Amino acid sequence: MEKLPDRKRAEHASLTRVAACLINERLVTSSVTDHSIILSYPLVNDTVCIDLPQPLRFQEAVHASELSGRIAYKQVDVSNGAQLMRIYGAWAKLSHDKIKTVCRELENSVENLERVYLRNWTPTFESPIIDWEQAIIEGHGMHPWHKCRYPMVDDFTTAQIYFVTLPRADMTVVGNYDKYISQLAPIDGTDERDIVFPVHEYQLPNVKEVFPTAKVLSQFITGRPQSSVRTISVANADFCIKVPLAIKITSIVRTIRPWAITIGHRLEPVLQVLEKSAEQFGGSLTVIREYAAAASSSEHLGCIIRQSTESIAAITGDKIIVCAAVTEHIHSIWEDETTESKLDRLRQFCSHLFRAVLPSVMLHGFALQAHMQNLLIRIDPVSREIRGFLVRDLGSFRVHGETFLKTTSLEVDTSWILTREESLESVYRYIHSVIHGNVAAMVRALKLGMPGWRVARRELERIIPAGDDLTYRIWLDNPVCASRAHMSMQLFGVEGKCRTTTIPNRFYHCQQQM
């Protein structure tokens, strides 16, 4: 039976991401010409041929969007990512169970992406903030599991939230948690010795299994999931809730460690330092606060009370949009028609971005996880000029504790190993990979190529203090930068830190290709 167009499109999106990761992570041998890439594997006679519509700019690494041509194995078309993964699994002699698992999740990603395509909805500039959160179609342009929600296939436009109670004495609570929970729903008759947790409808069976004595209350509410799915916007509230969800979203099961539940609230003195750092460089950074939280002993149950984006917009008067949606629907915001106007838009974006997220690194050795889903842009609703940025999700920062303590006299809880960097250079390399990805997404959205990267480099040069050799060496003078190895982490696991590969550093190469 002939596949529907949206199904073919979703399968191709998966296929090109898998192919790009195999190449970039050096999991296969790649032989590149102006017209094709031949993928092979040691001691295997078979090859996969990828037709190129145009020559690659960098042969060392490709973007999935560059692989729009035919992909064939033994002269037969390869139509989806799972099919290519099975070919690679046979080449590399990976276990049948491992390949079965990753292919099942690739197929889940395709099914969810097809549903998004079928929805066929585009936001307008005036659309509510939550509509923009739900307007992300493609998501991460290089992640093979970009729409994986395993085992669910759903639109994720609404979510029912239930409530359970457990003894308060067994929980860790920070902030005025009860005050916010009482605003979610009229919950009567609960014992003050108990604590109330909101639970996502898909998570309720897991909570019952882990906490068999939990009492499920009769009340429930309906909310709207944000782009992360597990953060829920609720009507008529100046806060949203983030709750664990044992669904594999992209490549991670989205339960939440007890440490991560409470760390955002406990970081308040640190967040003030980060915002003041941006001010010192002429930037505007707002870190979205986590007002309160309650953690259980299990990563399956907990709740973070987070300041809502809507409440911030009501105060500032800004239009606030998650950046991952900005790059997918850029023409709904700006109708730039000339190359010069697009370059000026990129210049604004980079100037504000760098002055918001880089000062805390250069001054204190502290980096927020400011990727495009955690980063929100503030736009003047009339002129549509960029005013600054907001950052959310405080559980995945990177810090060189010794530097931060020396410059601020503050200690940071780095109990989770991923947050702790042993050298200042590691923090610089981390944030470099983040901003490189952010700028790359914006350059592609505006279709600016290397001229766009030259604009970005000039803006980066402007904020680096004179004589700062470390910053220049890592951000501007290094031919490569780190990038997450999504495929390798799924196939071979993670020990401690995330697996990475290297890709060309466009901040460097834009000067070499004049």
Coordinates of C-alpha atoms in Angstrom, one line a residue:
M1 CA 0.0 0.0 0.0
E2 CA 1.3 3.4 -0.9
K3 CA 2.4 5.5 2.1
L4 CA 0.7 8.8 2.7
P5 CA 2.9 11.9 2.0
D6 CA 3.1 12.9 5.7
R7 CA 4.3 9.4 6.5
K8 CA 7.0 9.5 3.9
R9 CA 8.1 12.9 5.0
A10 CA 8.3 11.8 8.7
E11 CA 10.3 8.7 7.7
H12 CA 12.7 10.8 5.6
A13 CA 13.3 13.1 8.6
S14 CA 14.2 10.1 10.7
L15 CA 16.4 8.6 7.9
T16 CA 18.5 11.7 7.3
R17 CA 19.1 12.2 11.1
V18 CA 20.3 8.6 11.5
A19 CA 22.6 8.9 8.4
A20 CA 24.0 12.2 9.7
C21 CA 24.8 10.8 13.1
L22 CA 26.4 7.7 11.7
I23 CA 28.7 10.0 9.7
N24 CA 29.4 12.7 12.3
E25 CA 30.1 10.2 15.1
R26 CA 32.5 8.2 12.9
L27 CA 30.5 5.0 13.4
V28 CA 30.9 4.3 9.7
T29 CA 33.6 5.1 7.1
S30 CA 32.5 7.9 4.8
S31 CA 33.9 8.5 1.3
V32 CA 32.7 11.8 0.0
T33 CA 32.6 13.3 -3.5
D34 CA 30.7 16.3 -4.8
H35 CA 27.8 14.0 -5.8
S36 CA 27.6 11.3 -3.1
I37 CA 28.6 9.8 0.2
I38 CA 29.5 6.1 0.4
L39 CA 29.0 4.6 3.8
S40 CA 31.0 1.4 4.6
Y41 CA 32.3 -0.6 7.6
P42 CA 35.6 -2.4 8.1
L43 CA 35.6 -6.0 6.9
V44 CA 32.1 -5.6 5.3
N45 CA 31.7 -5.6 1.6
D46 CA 28.3 -3.9 1.4
T47 CA 27.9 -0.1 1.2
V48 CA 25.2 2.5 1.5
C49 CA 25.1 5.3 -1.1
I50 CA 23.7 8.7 -0.3
D51 CA 23.1 11.0 -3.3
L52 CA 24.0 14.7 -2.7
P53 CA 21.9 17.4 -4.3
Q54 CA 24.9 19.7 -3.9
P55 CA 28.5 19.4 -2.6
L56 CA 28.9 19.4 1.2
R57 CA 30.4 22.5 2.8
F58 CA 32.3 20.4 5.3
Q59 CA 33.1 16.8 4.6
E60 CA 34.0 16.2 8.3
A61 CA 30.4 16.6 9.4
V62 CA 27.0 17.0 7.8
H63 CA 23.7 18.3 8.8
A64 CA 20.6 16.2 8.2
S65 CA 19.1 18.8 5.9
E66 CA 22.0 18.3 3.5
L67 CA 21.0 14.7 2.9
S68 CA 17.8 15.2 1.0
G69 CA 18.9 12.9 -1.9
R70 CA 18.2 9.2 -2.5
I71 CA 19.7 6.8 0.1
A72 CA 20.2 3.2 -1.2
Y73 CA 21.5 -0.1 0.0
K74 CA 22.3 -2.8 -2.7
Q75 CA 20.6 -0.5 -5.2
V76 CA 17.3 -0.5 -3.2
D77 CA 16.0 2.6 -1.6
V78 CA 16.3 3.0 2.2
S79 CA 13.1 4.7 3.3
N80 CA 13.4 5.3 7.0
G81 CA 15.8 5.6 9.9
A82 CA 15.0 2.2 11.5
Q83 CA 15.9 0.4 8.2
L84 CA 19.3 2.2 8.0
M85 CA 19.9 1.4 11.7
R86 CA 19.3 -2.3 11.1
I87 CA 21.8 -2.2 8.3
Y88 CA 24.4 -0.6 10.6
G89 CA 23.5 -3.0 13.4
A90 CA 24.3 -6.0 11.1
W91 CA 27.6 -4.4 10.0
A92 CA 28.7 -3.6 13.6
K93 CA 27.4 -7.0 14.9
L94 CA 25.3 -5.2 17.6
S95 CA 23.0 -7.3 19.7
H96 CA 19.6 -8.1 18.3
D97 CA 17.9 -6.7 21.4
K98 CA 19.7 -3.4 21.3
I99 CA 18.8 -2.8 17.6
K100 CA 15.2 -3.9 18.2
T101 CA 14.9 -1.3 21.0
V102 CA 16.4 1.6 19.2
C103 CA 14.4 0.8 16.0
R104 CA 11.2 0.6 18.0
E105 CA 11.9 4.0 19.4
L106 CA 12.8 5.4 15.9
E107 CA 9.5 4.1 14.6
N108 CA 7.7 5.8 17.6
S109 CA 9.4 9.1 16.7
V110 CA 8.2 8.8 13.1
E111 CA 4.6 8.1 14.3
N112 CA 4.6 11.1 16.5
L113 CA 6.1 13.3 13.9
E114 CA 3.5 12.2 11.3
R115 CA 0.8 13.3 13.8
V116 CA 2.4 16.7 14.1
Y117 CA 2.5 17.0 10.3
L118 CA -1.2 16.0 10.0
R119 CA -2.0 18.7 12.5
N120 CA -0.7 21.2 10.0
W121 CA -0.9 24.3 12.2
T122 CA 1.2 27.4 12.2
P123 CA 1.2 30.1 15.0
T124 CA 0.8 33.8 14.4
F125 CA 2.8 36.4 16.2
E126 CA -0.2 37.1 18.4
S127 CA -0.7 33.4 19.3
P128 CA -0.6 32.7 23.1
I129 CA 2.7 31.6 24.6
I130 CA 1.5 28.0 25.1
D131 CA 0.5 27.8 21.5
W132 CA 4.1 28.7 20.5
E133 CA 5.3 26.0 23.0
Q134 CA 3.2 23.4 21.1
A135 CA 4.1 24.7 17.7
I136 CA 7.5 22.9 17.5
I137 CA 7.4 20.5 14.6
E138 CA 10.8 19.2 13.8
G139 CA 12.5 19.9 17.2
H140 CA 16.3 19.0 17.2
G141 CA 17.5 19.1 13.7
M142 CA 20.1 16.3 14.3
H143 CA 18.5 14.1 16.9
P144 CA 17.3 10.7 15.4
W145 CA 14.7 10.4 18.2
H146 CA 13.6 14.0 18.0
K147 CA 9.9 13.1 18.3
C148 CA 10.2 9.9 20.3
R149 CA 7.6 9.7 23.1
Y150 CA 7.9 6.0 23.7
P151 CA 5.7 4.1 24.3
M152 CA 3.1 6.8 23.6
V153 CA 1.8 8.1 20.3
D154 CA -0.1 11.3 21.1
D155 CA -0.6 14.9 20.2
F156 CA 0.3 15.9 23.7
T157 CA -1.7 19.1 23.4
T158 CA -3.6 18.5 26.7
A159 CA -2.9 16.5 29.8
Q160 CA -5.0 15.4 32.8
I161 CA -3.4 16.0 36.1
Y162 CA -4.4 13.9 39.1
F163 CA -3.5 14.3 42.8
V164 CA -2.1 11.9 45.3
T165 CA -1.3 12.3 49.0
L166 CA 1.5 10.7 51.0
P167 CA 2.9 11.4 54.5
R168 CA 4.7 14.7 54.6
A169 CA 7.4 13.4 56.9
D170 CA 8.9 11.2 54.1
M171 CA 9.3 14.1 51.7
T172 CA 11.6 17.0 51.0
V173 CA 9.8 20.4 50.6
V174 CA 11.3 23.8 49.7
G175 CA 9.4 27.1 49.3
N176 CA 5.8 27.7 50.1
Y177 CA 4.7 24.5 48.2
D178 CA 1.3 24.1 49.8
K179 CA 0.2 27.6 48.8
Y180 CA 0.7 26.9 45.1
I181 CA -0.8 23.4 45.2
S182 CA -3.9 24.8 46.8
Q183 CA -4.4 27.1 43.8
L184 CA -4.4 24.2 41.4
A185 CA -7.7 22.6 42.5
P186 CA -10.1 22.8 45.5
I187 CA -8.6 19.9 47.5
D188 CA -10.5 19.4 50.7
G189 CA -10.3 16.9 53.5
T190 CA -6.6 16.2 53.4
D191 CA -4.6 15.7 56.6
E192 CA -2.1 18.4 57.3
R193 CA 0.4 15.6 58.0
D194 CA 0.1 14.6 54.3
I195 CA 1.4 16.3 51.2
V196 CA -0.3 16.6 47.9
F197 CA 1.5 15.8 44.6
P198 CA 0.1 16.5 41.1
V199 CA 0.7 13.5 38.8
H200 CA 0.5 13.3 35.0
E201 CA -2.2 10.9 33.8
Y202 CA 0.4 8.7 32.1
Q203 CA 2.5 8.6 35.2
L204 CA -0.2 7.6 37.6
P205 CA 0.3 3.8 37.2
N206 CA 4.0 4.2 38.0
V207 CA 3.2 6.2 41.1
K208 CA 0.7 3.6 42.3
E209 CA 3.3 0.9 41.8
V210 CA 6.2 2.7 43.6
F211 CA 3.9 4.0 46.4
P212 CA 1.1 1.5 46.9
T213 CA -0.1 3.4 50.0
A214 CA -0.6 6.6 48.0
K215 CA -4.2 7.9 48.1
V216 CA -5.5 9.1 44.8
L217 CA -7.9 12.0 45.2
S218 CA -11.1 12.4 43.2
Q219 CA -10.1 15.8 41.8
F220 CA -8.3 16.3 38.5
I221 CA -7.5 19.2 36.2
T222 CA -6.6 19.6 32.6
G223 CA -3.5 21.4 31.6
R224 CA -1.5 22.1 28.4
P225 CA 2.0 20.5 28.1
Q226 CA 4.9 22.8 27.1
S227 CA 7.5 21.8 24.6
S228 CA 9.2 19.5 27.2
V229 CA 5.9 17.6 27.6
R230 CA 6.4 17.1 31.4
T231 CA 6.0 20.8 32.2
I232 CA 2.3 21.7 32.3
S233 CA 0.7 25.1 31.9
V234 CA -2.5 25.5 34.0
A235 CA -5.2 28.0 33.5
N236 CA -5.5 31.2 35.5
A237 CA -2.2 30.6 37.4
D238 CA 1.0 32.6 37.6
F239 CA 3.0 29.3 37.7
C240 CA 3.3 26.0 35.9
I241 CA 4.2 22.6 37.2
K242 CA 6.9 20.2 36.2
V243 CA 6.3 16.6 37.1
P244 CA 8.1 13.3 36.4
L245 CA 7.0 11.3 33.3
A246 CA 8.3 7.8 32.7
I247 CA 8.1 8.2 28.9
K248 CA 11.2 8.2 26.8
I249 CA 11.2 11.6 25.3
T250 CA 14.0 12.0 22.6
S251 CA 16.5 9.7 24.2
I252 CA 15.9 9.9 28.0
V253 CA 13.1 8.6 30.2
R254 CA 11.9 11.9 31.8
T255 CA 11.6 11.0 35.4
I256 CA 13.3 13.5 37.7
R257 CA 15.9 12.9 40.4
P258 CA 15.0 14.1 43.8
W259 CA 18.1 16.4 43.7
A260 CA 16.9 18.0 40.5
I261 CA 13.4 18.6 42.0
T262 CA 14.7 21.0 44.6
I263 CA 18.0 22.4 43.2
G264 CA 16.3 25.2 41.2
H265 CA 14.8 26.8 44.3
R266 CA 18.0 26.3 46.3
L267 CA 20.0 28.2 43.6
E268 CA 18.3 31.6 44.2
P269 CA 21.5 33.4 45.3
V270 CA 23.3 31.9 42.3
L271 CA 20.6 33.1 39.9
Q272 CA 21.0 36.6 41.0
V273 CA 24.7 36.4 40.3
L274 CA 24.0 35.2 36.7
E275 CA 21.5 38.0 36.0
K276 CA 23.9 40.6 37.3
S277 CA 26.7 39.1 35.2
A278 CA 24.6 39.7 32.1
E279 CA 23.9 43.3 33.1
Q280 CA 27.6 43.9 33.5
F281 CA 28.0 43.1 29.8
G282 CA 25.0 45.1 28.7
G283 CA 22.8 42.0 28.4
S284 CA 19.3 41.2 29.6
L285 CA 18.9 37.7 31.2
T286 CA 15.9 36.6 33.2
V287 CA 16.2 33.2 34.8
I288 CA 12.7 31.8 35.3
R289 CA 12.3 31.0 39.0
E290 CA 11.3 27.8 40.6
Y291 CA 9.2 29.1 43.5
A292 CA 8.8 25.8 45.4
A293 CA 9.1 22.1 45.1
A294 CA 8.4 18.7 46.8
A295 CA 10.5 15.6 46.2
S296 CA 9.9 12.0 47.3
S297 CA 12.4 9.3 47.6
S298 CA 11.7 8.2 44.0
E299 CA 12.4 9.9 40.7
H300 CA 8.8 8.8 39.7
L301 CA 7.1 11.3 42.1
G302 CA 7.8 15.0 42.7
C303 CA 6.7 18.4 41.6
I304 CA 8.4 21.7 40.7
I305 CA 6.4 24.9 40.9
R306 CA 7.9 27.2 38.2
Q307 CA 7.2 30.8 37.5
S308 CA 5.0 31.0 34.4
T309 CA 6.2 32.7 31.2
E310 CA 2.7 34.4 31.0
S311 CA 3.2 36.1 34.3
I312 CA 6.5 37.5 33.2
A313 CA 5.1 38.8 29.9
A314 CA 2.2 40.4 31.9
I315 CA 4.9 42.4 33.8
T316 CA 7.3 43.3 31.0
G317 CA 4.8 43.7 28.2
D318 CA 7.0 41.5 25.9
K319 CA 6.1 38.9 23.5
I320 CA 7.9 35.8 24.8
I321 CA 8.5 32.8 22.6
V322 CA 10.5 29.6 23.1
C323 CA 13.5 29.8 20.7
A324 CA 13.0 26.3 19.3
A325 CA 9.7 27.5 17.8
V326 CA 11.2 30.8 16.7
T327 CA 13.5 29.1 14.2
E328 CA 10.8 26.8 12.8
H329 CA 8.2 29.7 12.3
I330 CA 10.5 32.6 11.9
H331 CA 8.3 34.2 9.1
S332 CA 5.4 34.4 11.6
I333 CA 7.6 36.8 13.6
W334 CA 9.7 38.7 11.1
E335 CA 9.1 39.3 7.4
D336 CA 12.6 40.1 6.5
E337 CA 12.9 40.0 2.7
T338 CA 16.5 41.2 2.0
T339 CA 19.8 39.6 3.0
E340 CA 20.8 42.8 4.8
S341 CA 17.7 42.8 6.9
K342 CA 18.2 39.1 7.8
L343 CA 21.8 39.8 8.7
D344 CA 20.7 42.6 10.9
R345 CA 18.2 40.3 12.6
L346 CA 20.9 37.7 13.2
R347 CA 23.2 40.4 14.6
Q348 CA 20.5 41.4 17.1
F349 CA 20.0 37.8 18.1
C350 CA 23.6 37.1 18.6
S351 CA 24.4 40.3 20.5
H352 CA 21.6 39.6 23.0
L353 CA 22.2 35.9 23.2
F354 CA 26.0 36.2 23.9
R355 CA 25.5 39.1 26.4
A356 CA 22.8 37.0 28.2
V357 CA 24.4 33.6 28.6
L358 CA 28.2 34.0 28.3
P359 CA 29.1 36.6 31.0
S360 CA 28.5 34.1 33.9
V361 CA 31.0 31.8 32.2
M362 CA 33.7 34.4 31.7
L363 CA 33.2 36.0 35.2
H364 CA 32.4 33.0 37.3
G365 CA 32.8 29.7 35.5
F366 CA 29.0 29.0 35.5
A367 CA 27.0 27.9 32.4
L368 CA 23.3 27.4 32.1
Q369 CA 21.9 24.8 29.8
A370 CA 20.7 27.5 27.4
H371 CA 19.8 25.4 24.4
M372 CA 16.8 26.4 22.2
Q373 CA 14.1 24.6 24.2
N374 CA 15.3 26.1 27.5
L375 CA 15.9 29.6 25.9
L376 CA 13.0 32.0 25.4
I377 CA 13.3 35.3 23.5
R378 CA 11.8 38.6 24.5
I379 CA 10.4 40.6 21.6
D380 CA 8.9 44.1 21.6
P381 CA 5.2 43.5 20.5
V382 CA 5.1 46.6 18.3
S383 CA 8.6 47.1 16.8
R384 CA 9.4 43.3 17.0
E385 CA 12.9 44.2 18.1
I386 CA 14.7 41.7 20.4
R387 CA 14.9 42.8 24.0
G388 CA 16.6 39.9 25.7
F389 CA 16.3 36.3 26.8
L390 CA 14.9 34.1 29.5
V391 CA 16.3 30.8 30.5
R392 CA 14.5 27.9 32.3
D393 CA 15.2 24.4 33.6
L394 CA 17.9 24.7 36.3
G395 CA 18.9 21.1 36.8
S396 CA 21.5 20.8 34.1
F397 CA 24.0 23.6 34.6
R398 CA 27.7 23.3 34.4
V399 CA 30.1 24.9 36.9
H400 CA 33.7 25.0 37.9
G401 CA 33.1 25.1 41.6
E402 CA 36.5 26.4 42.6
T403 CA 36.2 29.4 40.3
F404 CA 32.6 30.2 41.3
L405 CA 33.5 30.0 45.0
K406 CA 36.5 32.3 44.5
T407 CA 34.6 35.0 42.5
T408 CA 31.3 34.9 44.5
S409 CA 32.0 33.3 47.9
L410 CA 29.0 31.0 47.1
E411 CA 29.1 27.2 47.0
V412 CA 27.0 25.3 44.5
D413 CA 25.5 21.9 45.1
T414 CA 27.0 19.7 42.4
S415 CA 25.8 16.4 43.8
W416 CA 24.8 15.3 40.3
I417 CA 28.0 14.5 38.5
L418 CA 26.9 16.1 35.2
T419 CA 26.9 19.6 36.7
R420 CA 30.4 19.4 38.0
E421 CA 33.3 20.3 35.7
E422 CA 36.9 19.7 36.9
S423 CA 38.4 22.6 34.9
L424 CA 37.3 26.0 33.8
E425 CA 38.2 25.1 30.2
S426 CA 35.5 22.3 30.3
V427 CA 32.8 24.9 31.2
Y428 CA 34.0 27.0 28.2
R429 CA 33.8 24.1 25.9
Y430 CA 30.4 23.1 27.1
I431 CA 28.8 26.6 26.6
H432 CA 30.6 26.9 23.2
S433 CA 28.8 23.8 22.0
V434 CA 25.5 25.3 23.2
I435 CA 25.8 28.7 21.6
H436 CA 27.2 27.1 18.4
G437 CA 24.0 25.0 18.1
N438 CA 21.8 28.0 18.8
V439 CA 23.5 30.2 16.2
A440 CA 23.5 27.4 13.7
A441 CA 19.7 27.0 14.0
M442 CA 19.2 30.7 13.5
V443 CA 21.6 30.9 10.5
R444 CA 19.7 28.0 8.9
A445 CA 16.3 29.5 9.6
L446 CA 17.4 32.8 7.9
K447 CA 19.3 30.9 5.1
L448 CA 22.4 33.0 5.6
G449 CA 25.2 30.5 5.4
M450 CA 28.8 31.7 6.1
P451 CA 28.0 35.4 5.8
G452 CA 25.7 34.9 8.8
W453 CA 28.5 33.1 10.7
R454 CA 30.8 36.1 10.1
V455 CA 28.2 38.4 11.6
A456 CA 27.9 36.0 14.6
R457 CA 31.7 35.9 15.0
R458 CA 32.0 39.7 15.1
E459 CA 29.3 39.9 17.8
L460 CA 31.2 37.2 19.8
E461 CA 34.5 39.1 19.4
R462 CA 32.8 42.3 20.8
I463 CA 32.1 40.8 24.2
I464 CA 35.3 38.9 24.8
P465 CA 37.6 41.0 27.1
A466 CA 41.0 42.0 25.6
G467 CA 43.7 39.6 26.5
D468 CA 41.3 36.7 27.3
D469 CA 43.4 34.0 25.6
L470 CA 41.4 31.1 27.0
T471 CA 38.1 32.4 25.5
Y472 CA 39.7 33.2 22.1
R473 CA 41.4 29.8 22.0
I474 CA 38.3 27.7 22.7
W475 CA 35.5 29.8 21.1
L476 CA 37.2 31.4 18.1
D477 CA 40.5 29.9 17.2
N478 CA 39.7 26.2 17.5
P479 CA 38.8 24.5 14.2
V480 CA 36.3 22.1 15.9
C481 CA 33.8 22.1 18.7
A482 CA 32.0 19.5 20.7
S483 CA 28.6 18.1 19.8
R484 CA 26.5 15.5 21.6
A485 CA 26.9 12.0 20.1
H486 CA 23.2 11.1 20.2
M487 CA 23.6 7.8 18.4
S488 CA 26.6 6.6 20.3
M489 CA 24.9 7.3 23.6
Q490 CA 21.9 5.2 22.6
L491 CA 23.9 2.3 21.3
F492 CA 26.8 2.2 23.8
G493 CA 25.4 4.0 26.9
V494 CA 26.9 6.8 29.0
E495 CA 29.4 6.5 31.7
G496 CA 29.5 9.7 33.8
K497 CA 29.6 12.5 31.2
C498 CA 27.7 12.6 27.9
R499 CA 29.4 11.1 24.9
T500 CA 30.5 13.8 22.3
T501 CA 31.9 14.0 18.8
T502 CA 33.6 16.9 17.1
I503 CA 32.1 19.1 14.3
P504 CA 33.6 22.1 12.4
N505 CA 33.5 25.3 14.5
R506 CA 31.8 27.7 12.2
F507 CA 33.0 30.7 14.3
Y508 CA 36.5 29.7 13.2
H509 CA 35.9 28.5 9.6
C510 CA 33.8 31.6 8.6
Q511 CA 37.1 33.5 8.7
Q512 CA 38.9 30.9 6.6
Q513 CA 36.2 30.9 3.8
M514 CA 36.0 34.5 2.7

